[in-house]
JSON list of C-alpha atoms in Angstrom, two decimals:
[
{"chain": "Q", "resi": 1, "resn": "UNK", "atom": "CA", "xyz": [0.00, 0.00, 0.00]},
{"chain": "Q", "resi": 2, "resn": "UNK", "atom": "CA", "xyz": [1.31, 3.44, -0.88]},
{"chain": "Q", "resi": 3, "resn": "UNK", "atom": "CA", "xyz": [-0.16, 5.50, 1.97]},
{"chain": "Q", "resi": 4, "resn": "UNK", "atom": "CA", "xyz": [2.63, 8.08, 1.70]},
{"chain": "Q", "resi": 5, "resn": "UNK", "atom": "CA", "xyz": [1.62, 9.00, -1.85]},
{"chain": "Q", "resi": 6, "resn": "UNK", "atom": "CA", "xyz": [-1.74, 10.34, -0.72]},
{"chain": "Q", "resi": 7, "resn": "UNK", "atom": "CA", "xyz": [-1.31, 11.42, 2.88]},
{"chain": "Q", "resi": 8, "resn": "UNK", "atom": "CA", "xyz": [-0.09, 14.91, 3.68]},
{"chain": "Q", "resi": 9, "resn": "UNK", "atom": "CA", "xyz": [2.70, 16.25, 5.90]},
{"chain": "Q", "resi": 10, "resn": "UNK", "atom": "CA", "xyz": [0.65, 15.91, 9.10]},
{"chain": "Q", "resi": 11, "resn": "UNK", "atom": "CA", "xyz": [2.26, 13.28, 11.38]},
{"chain": "Q", "resi": 12, "resn": "UNK", "atom": "CA", "xyz": [0.23, 10.10, 11.70]},
{"chain": "Q", "resi": 13, "resn": "UNK", "atom": "CA", "xyz": [-1.00, 8.76, 15.03]},
{"chain": "Q", "resi": 14, "resn": "UNK", "atom": "CA", "xyz": [-1.05, 5.15, 16.26]},
{"chain": "Q", "resi": 15, "resn": "UNK", "atom": "CA", "xyz": [-3.43, 3.52, 18.74]},
{"chain": "Q", "resi": 16, "resn": "UNK", "atom": "CA", "xyz": [-2.71, 0.18, 20.38]},
{"chain": "Q", "resi": 17, "resn": "UNK", "atom": "CA", "xyz": [-5.85, -1.41, 21.72]},
{"chain": "Q", "resi": 18, "resn": "UNK", "atom": "CA", "xyz": [-5.53, -5.00, 22.93]},
{"chain": "Q", "resi": 19, "resn": "UNK", "atom": "CA", "xyz": [-4.26, -7.07, 20.00]},
{"chain": "Q", "resi": 20, "resn": "UNK", "atom": "CA", "xyz": [-5.12, -4.41, 17.42]},
{"chain": "Q", "resi": 21, "resn": "UNK", "atom": "CA", "xyz": [-2.92, -1.53, 16.32]},
{"chain": "Q", "resi": 22, "resn": "UNK", "atom": "CA", "xyz": [-4.50, 1.27, 14.29]},
{"chain": "Q", "resi": 23, "resn": "UNK", "atom": "CA", "xyz": [-2.93, 4.07, 12.28]},
{"chain": "Q", "resi": 24, "resn": "UNK", "atom": "CA", "xyz": [-4.69, 7.29, 11.32]},
{"chain": "Q", "resi": 25, "resn": "UNK", "atom": "CA", "xyz": [-3.34, 9.67, 8.68]},
{"chain": "Q", "resi": 26, "resn": "UNK", "atom": "CA", "xyz": [-4.62, 12.91, 7.14]},
{"chain": "Q", "resi": 27, "resn": "UNK", "atom": "CA", "xyz": [-5.63, 13.13, 3.48]},
{"chain": "Q", "resi": 28, "resn": "UNK", "atom": "CA", "xyz": [-6.69, 16.73, 2.65]},
{"chain": "Q", "resi": 29, "resn": "UNK", "atom": "CA", "xyz": [-9.79, 17.40, 4.76]},
{"chain": "Q", "resi": 30, "resn": "UNK", "atom": "CA", "xyz": [-10.44, 13.76, 5.68]},
{"chain": "Q", "resi": 31, "resn": "UNK", "atom": "CA", "xyz": [-8.64, 11.14, 7.70]},
{"chain": "Q", "resi": 32, "resn": "UNK", "atom": "CA", "xyz": [-8.05, 7.47, 6.94]},
{"chain": "Q", "resi": 33, "resn": "UNK", "atom": "CA", "xyz": [-7.94, 4.76, 9.59]},
{"chain": "Q", "resi": 34, "resn": "UNK", "atom": "CA", "xyz": [-5.86, 1.65, 8.82]},
{"chain": "Q", "resi": 35, "resn": "UNK", "atom": "CA", "xyz": [-5.17, -1.63, 10.55]},
{"chain": "Q", "resi": 36, "resn": "UNK", "atom": "CA", "xyz": [-1.39, -1.90, 11.01]},
{"chain": "Q", "resi": 37, "resn": "UNK", "atom": "CA", "xyz": [-1.55, -5.68, 10.73]},
{"chain": "Q", "resi": 38, "resn": "UNK", "atom": "CA", "xyz": [-2.25, -5.61, 7.00]},
{"chain": "Q", "resi": 39, "resn": "UNK", "atom": "CA", "xyz": [-2.72, -1.87, 6.18]},
{"chain": "Q", "resi": 40, "resn": "UNK", "atom": "CA", "xyz": [-6.37, -2.50, 5.44]},
{"chain": "Q", "resi": 41, "resn": "UNK", "atom": "CA", "xyz": [-8.42, 0.70, 5.17]},
{"chain": "Q", "resi": 42, "resn": "UNK", "atom": "CA", "xyz": [-11.04, 0.53, 7.94]},
{"chain": "Q", "resi": 43, "resn": "UNK", "atom": "CA", "xyz": [-12.66, 3.96, 7.89]},
{"chain": "Q", "resi": 44, "resn": "UNK", "atom": "CA", "xyz": [-12.63, 7.30, 6.11]},
{"chain": "Q", "resi": 45, "resn": "UNK", "atom": "CA", "xyz": [-13.72, 10.27, 8.21]},
{"chain": "Q", "resi": 46, "resn": "UNK", "atom": "CA", "xyz": [-14.84, 13.50, 6.58]},
{"chain": "Q", "resi": 47, "resn": "UNK", "atom": "CA", "xyz": [-14.18, 16.11, 9.22]},
{"chain": "Q", "resi": 48, "resn": "UNK", "atom": "CA", "xyz": [-16.63, 18.74, 7.99]},
{"chain": "Q", "resi": 49, "resn": "UNK", "atom": "CA", "xyz": [-19.22, 16.15, 7.04]},
{"chain": "Q", "resi": 50, "resn": "UNK", "atom": "CA", "xyz": [-18.66, 16.94, 3.35]},
{"chain": "Q", "resi": 51, "resn": "UNK", "atom": "CA", "xyz": [-17.48, 14.50, 0.74]},
{"chain": "Q", "resi": 52, "resn": "UNK", "atom": "CA", "xyz": [-16.88, 17.03, -2.05]},
{"chain": "Q", "resi": 53, "resn": "UNK", "atom": "CA", "xyz": [-13.91, 18.83, -0.38]},
{"chain": "Q", "resi": 54, "resn": "UNK", "atom": "CA", "xyz": [-15.40, 22.25, -1.17]},
{"chain": "Q", "resi": 55, "resn": "UNK", "atom": "CA", "xyz": [-14.38, 25.11, 1.07]},
{"chain": "Q", "resi": 56, "resn": "UNK", "atom": "CA", "xyz": [-12.93, 23.01, 3.86]},
{"chain": "Q", "resi": 57, "resn": "UNK", "atom": "CA", "xyz": [-9.52, 23.45, 5.48]},
{"chain": "Q", "resi": 58, "resn": "UNK", "atom": "CA", "xyz": [-6.87, 20.77, 5.62]},
{"chain": "Q", "resi": 59, "resn": "UNK", "atom": "CA", "xyz": [-6.22, 18.85, 8.81]},
{"chain": "Q", "resi": 60, "resn": "UNK", "atom": "CA", "xyz": [-3.33, 20.30, 10.85]},
{"chain": "Q", "resi": 61, "resn": "UNK", "atom": "CA", "xyz": [-2.88, 17.59, 13.50]},
{"chain": "Q", "resi": 62, "resn": "UNK", "atom": "CA", "xyz": [-4.16, 14.17, 14.62]},
{"chain": "Q", "resi": 63, "resn": "UNK", "atom": "CA", "xyz": [-4.02, 12.42, 17.98]},
{"chain": "Q", "resi": 64, "resn": "UNK", "atom": "CA", "xyz": [-5.29, 9.09, 19.33]},
{"chain": "Q", "resi": 65, "resn": "UNK", "atom": "CA", "xyz": [-5.73, 9.43, 23.09]},
{"chain": "Q", "resi": 66, "resn": "UNK", "atom": "CA", "xyz": [-7.90, 7.66, 25.68]},
{"chain": "Q", "resi": 67, "resn": "UNK", "atom": "CA", "xyz": [-9.87, 5.76, 23.05]},
{"chain": "Q", "resi": 68, "resn": "UNK", "atom": "CA", "xyz": [-10.73, 8.90, 21.12]},
{"chain": "Q", "resi": 69, "resn": "UNK", "atom": "CA", "xyz": [-9.42, 10.54, 17.97]},
{"chain": "Q", "resi": 70, "resn": "UNK", "atom": "CA", "xyz": [-8.68, 14.27, 18.11]},
{"chain": "Q", "resi": 71, "resn": "UNK", "atom": "CA", "xyz": [-8.60, 16.07, 14.75]},
{"chain": "Q", "resi": 72, "resn": "UNK", "atom": "CA", "xyz": [-7.40, 19.69, 14.50]},
{"chain": "Q", "resi": 73, "resn": "UNK", "atom": "CA", "xyz": [-8.82, 21.49, 11.49]},
{"chain": "Q", "resi": 74, "resn": "UNK", "atom": "CA", "xyz": [-9.14, 25.25, 11.18]},
{"chain": "Q", "resi": 75, "resn": "UNK", "atom": "CA", "xyz": [-10.07, 26.73, 14.55]},
{"chain": "Q", "resi": 76, "resn": "UNK", "atom": "CA", "xyz": [-11.63, 23.56, 15.95]},
{"chain": "Q", "resi": 77, "resn": "UNK", "atom": "CA", "xyz": [-10.36, 20.36, 17.48]},
{"chain": "Q", "resi": 78, "resn": "UNK", "atom": "CA", "xyz": [-13.05, 17.76, 16.95]},
{"chain": "Q", "resi": 79, "resn": "UNK", "atom": "CA", "xyz": [-13.23, 14.64, 19.11]},
{"chain": "Q", "resi": 80, "resn": "UNK", "atom": "CA", "xyz": [-14.28, 11.41, 17.41]},
{"chain": "Q", "resi": 81, "resn": "UNK", "atom": "CA", "xyz": [-15.40, 8.19, 19.04]},
{"chain": "Q", "resi": 82, "resn": "UNK", "atom": "CA", "xyz": [-16.90, 5.19, 17.24]},
{"chain": "Q", "resi": 83, "resn": "UNK", "atom": "CA", "xyz": [-17.08, 7.03, 13.92]},
{"chain": "Q", "resi": 84, "resn": "UNK", "atom": "CA", "xyz": [-18.89, 10.16, 15.07]},
{"chain": "Q", "resi": 85, "resn": "UNK", "atom": "CA", "xyz": [-17.99, 13.56, 16.48]},
{"chain": "Q", "resi": 86, "resn": "UNK", "atom": "CA", "xyz": [-18.80, 13.69, 20.20]},
{"chain": "Q", "resi": 87, "resn": "UNK", "atom": "CA", "xyz": [-17.62, 17.26, 20.88]},
{"chain": "Q", "resi": 88, "resn": "UNK", "atom": "CA", "xyz": [-15.54, 20.13, 19.56]},
{"chain": "Q", "resi": 89, "resn": "UNK", "atom": "CA", "xyz": [-12.93, 22.33, 21.25]},
{"chain": "Q", "resi": 90, "resn": "UNK", "atom": "CA", "xyz": [-12.85, 25.84, 19.74]},
{"chain": "Q", "resi": 91, "resn": "UNK", "atom": "CA", "xyz": [-9.48, 27.59, 19.46]},
{"chain": "Q", "resi": 92, "resn": "UNK", "atom": "CA", "xyz": [-8.73, 31.20, 18.53]},
{"chain": "Q", "resi": 93, "resn": "UNK", "atom": "CA", "xyz": [-6.12, 30.26, 15.91]},
{"chain": "Q", "resi": 94, "resn": "UNK", "atom": "CA", "xyz": [-5.45, 26.94, 14.16]},
{"chain": "Q", "resi": 95, "resn": "UNK", "atom": "CA", "xyz": [-4.01, 24.27, 16.49]},
{"chain": "Q", "resi": 96, "resn": "UNK", "atom": "CA", "xyz": [-0.80, 22.87, 15.00]},
{"chain": "Q", "resi": 97, "resn": "UNK", "atom": "CA", "xyz": [0.19, 20.48, 17.80]},
{"chain": "Q", "resi": 98, "resn": "UNK", "atom": "CA", "xyz": [-1.81, 18.04, 19.94]},
{"chain": "Q", "resi": 99, "resn": "UNK", "atom": "CA", "xyz": [-0.60, 15.95, 22.87]},
{"chain": "Q", "resi": 100, "resn": "UNK", "atom": "CA", "xyz": [-2.40, 13.57, 25.19]},
{"chain": "Q", "resi": 101, "resn": "UNK", "atom": "CA", "xyz": [-1.15, 13.53, 28.77]},
{"chain": "Q", "resi": 102, "resn": "UNK", "atom": "CA", "xyz": [-3.08, 11.41, 31.25]},
{"chain": "Q", "resi": 103, "resn": "UNK", "atom": "CA", "xyz": [-6.61, 12.79, 31.54]},
{"chain": "Q", "resi": 104, "resn": "UNK", "atom": "CA", "xyz": [-5.64, 16.04, 29.77]},
{"chain": "Q", "resi": 105, "resn": "UNK", "atom": "CA", "xyz": [-5.14, 17.03, 26.14]},
{"chain": "Q", "resi": 106, "resn": "UNK", "atom": "CA", "xyz": [-2.87, 19.91, 25.11]},
{"chain": "Q", "resi": 107, "resn": "UNK", "atom": "CA", "xyz": [-3.24, 22.06, 22.01]},
{"chain": "Q", "resi": 108, "resn": "UNK", "atom": "CA", "xyz": [-0.68, 24.55, 20.70]},
{"chain": "Q", "resi": 109, "resn": "UNK", "atom": "CA", "xyz": [-2.09, 27.27, 18.46]},
{"chain": "Q", "resi": 110, "resn": "UNK", "atom": "CA", "xyz": [-0.25, 29.18, 15.75]},
{"chain": "Q", "resi": 111, "resn": "UNK", "atom": "CA", "xyz": [-0.14, 32.34, 17.90]},
{"chain": "Q", "resi": 112, "resn": "UNK", "atom": "CA", "xyz": [1.69, 30.65, 20.78]},
{"chain": "Q", "resi": 113, "resn": "UNK", "atom": "CA", "xyz": [-1.28, 29.83, 23.00]},
{"chain": "Q", "resi": 114, "resn": "UNK", "atom": "CA", "xyz": [-1.14, 26.49, 24.83]},
{"chain": "Q", "resi": 115, "resn": "UNK", "atom": "CA", "xyz": [-4.51, 25.18, 26.04]},
{"chain": "Q", "resi": 116, "resn": "UNK", "atom": "CA", "xyz": [-5.03, 22.22, 28.34]},
{"chain": "Q", "resi": 117, "resn": "UNK", "atom": "CA", "xyz": [-8.40, 20.47, 28.08]},
{"chain": "Q", "resi": 118, "resn": "UNK", "atom": "CA", "xyz": [-10.14, 17.95, 30.33]},
{"chain": "Q", "resi": 119, "resn": "UNK", "atom": "CA", "xyz": [-10.59, 14.60, 28.60]},
{"chain": "Q", "resi": 120, "resn": "UNK", "atom": "CA", "xyz": [-10.85, 12.05, 31.38]},
{"chain": "Q", "resi": 121, "resn": "UNK", "atom": "CA", "xyz": [-13.81, 13.06, 33.54]},
{"chain": "Q", "resi": 122, "resn": "UNK", "atom": "CA", "xyz": [-17.16, 12.76, 31.73]},
{"chain": "Q", "resi": 123, "resn": "UNK", "atom": "CA", "xyz": [-18.73, 15.51, 33.84]},
{"chain": "Q", "resi": 124, "resn": "UNK", "atom": "CA", "xyz": [-16.04, 18.04, 32.89]},
{"chain": "Q", "resi": 125, "resn": "UNK", "atom": "CA", "xyz": [-15.10, 16.59, 29.49]},
{"chain": "Q", "resi": 126, "resn": "UNK", "atom": "CA", "xyz": [-14.11, 19.25, 26.98]},
{"chain": "Q", "resi": 127, "resn": "UNK", "atom": "CA", "xyz": [-13.69, 22.05, 29.54]},
{"chain": "Q", "resi": 128, "resn": "UNK", "atom": "CA", "xyz": [-10.62, 24.24, 29.27]},
{"chain": "Q", "resi": 129, "resn": "UNK", "atom": "CA", "xyz": [-8.41, 23.50, 32.28]},
{"chain": "Q", "resi": 130, "resn": "UNK", "atom": "CA", "xyz": [-5.54, 25.94, 31.67]},
{"chain": "Q", "resi": 131, "resn": "UNK", "atom": "CA", "xyz": [-4.32, 28.46, 29.11]},
{"chain": "Q", "resi": 132, "resn": "UNK", "atom": "CA", "xyz": [-0.73, 29.69, 28.77]},
{"chain": "Q", "resi": 133, "resn": "UNK", "atom": "CA", "xyz": [0.30, 32.44, 26.34]},
{"chain": "Q", "resi": 134, "resn": "UNK", "atom": "CA", "xyz": [3.77, 32.53, 24.77]},
{"chain": "Q", "resi": 135, "resn": "UNK", "atom": "CA", "xyz": [5.00, 35.47, 22.70]},
{"chain": "Q", "resi": 136, "resn": "UNK", "atom": "CA", "xyz": [5.58, 34.00, 19.20]},
{"chain": "Q", "resi": 137, "resn": "UNK", "atom": "CA", "xyz": [8.19, 36.72, 18.47]},
{"chain": "Q", "resi": 138, "resn": "UNK", "atom": "CA", "xyz": [10.48, 35.40, 21.24]},
{"chain": "Q", "resi": 139, "resn": "UNK", "atom": "CA", "xyz": [9.41, 31.78, 21.79]},
{"chain": "Q", "resi": 140, "resn": "UNK", "atom": "CA", "xyz": [8.14, 29.33, 19.18]},
{"chain": "Q", "resi": 141, "resn": "UNK", "atom": "CA", "xyz": [6.81, 25.94, 20.26]},
{"chain": "Q", "resi": 142, "resn": "UNK", "atom": "CA", "xyz": [7.91, 23.38, 17.70]},
{"chain": "Q", "resi": 143, "resn": "UNK", "atom": "CA", "xyz": [6.99, 20.09, 19.37]},
{"chain": "Q", "resi": 144, "resn": "UNK", "atom": "CA", "xyz": [5.39, 18.47, 22.40]},
{"chain": "Q", "resi": 145, "resn": "UNK", "atom": "CA", "xyz": [6.61, 15.27, 24.05]},
{"chain": "Q", "resi": 146, "resn": "UNK", "atom": "CA", "xyz": [5.41, 13.21, 26.98]},
{"chain": "Q", "resi": 147, "resn": "UNK", "atom": "CA", "xyz": [6.92, 9.74, 27.43]},
{"chain": "Q", "resi": 148, "resn": "UNK", "atom": "CA", "xyz": [4.28, 7.02, 27.76]},
{"chain": "Q", "resi": 149, "resn": "UNK", "atom": "CA", "xyz": [6.21, 5.34, 30.58]},
{"chain": "Q", "resi": 150, "resn": "UNK", "atom": "CA", "xyz": [6.43, 8.49, 32.75]},
{"chain": "Q", "resi": 151, "resn": "UNK", "atom": "CA", "xyz": [4.27, 8.37, 35.88]},
{"chain": "Q", "resi": 152, "resn": "UNK", "atom": "CA", "xyz": [3.08, 11.75, 37.21]}
]
């Protein structure tokens, strides 16, 4: 399979769930979900709900975390579970980076704003937990890392 010919420069995300490993990659304004065992295409998600690609923005970032798929497109981070959008996190500028960290999800916007969202507690799910502003003229966030084996 030649996934790299059609996917864009957005880093893919991998989910390990029991015996199954899944890979999600961005293709224009949609995402494709593959089984890593045989690279079989399992699902195609159209983020805006359109299939004609008219007037929609490309996906900036993808993240599998806590059994959910987070898709950053334009000024929204949409949360997918079982093939449907369950909520949306609005951002002021496009979110270029996503990171899952325990029961929190971090977004980094183009303008240097880091937002931390609740994603573990169903009662507070989707609430903004913290916001930190960085001056993009003096400090540019280029990546986020949290080792999976680190215990807080």
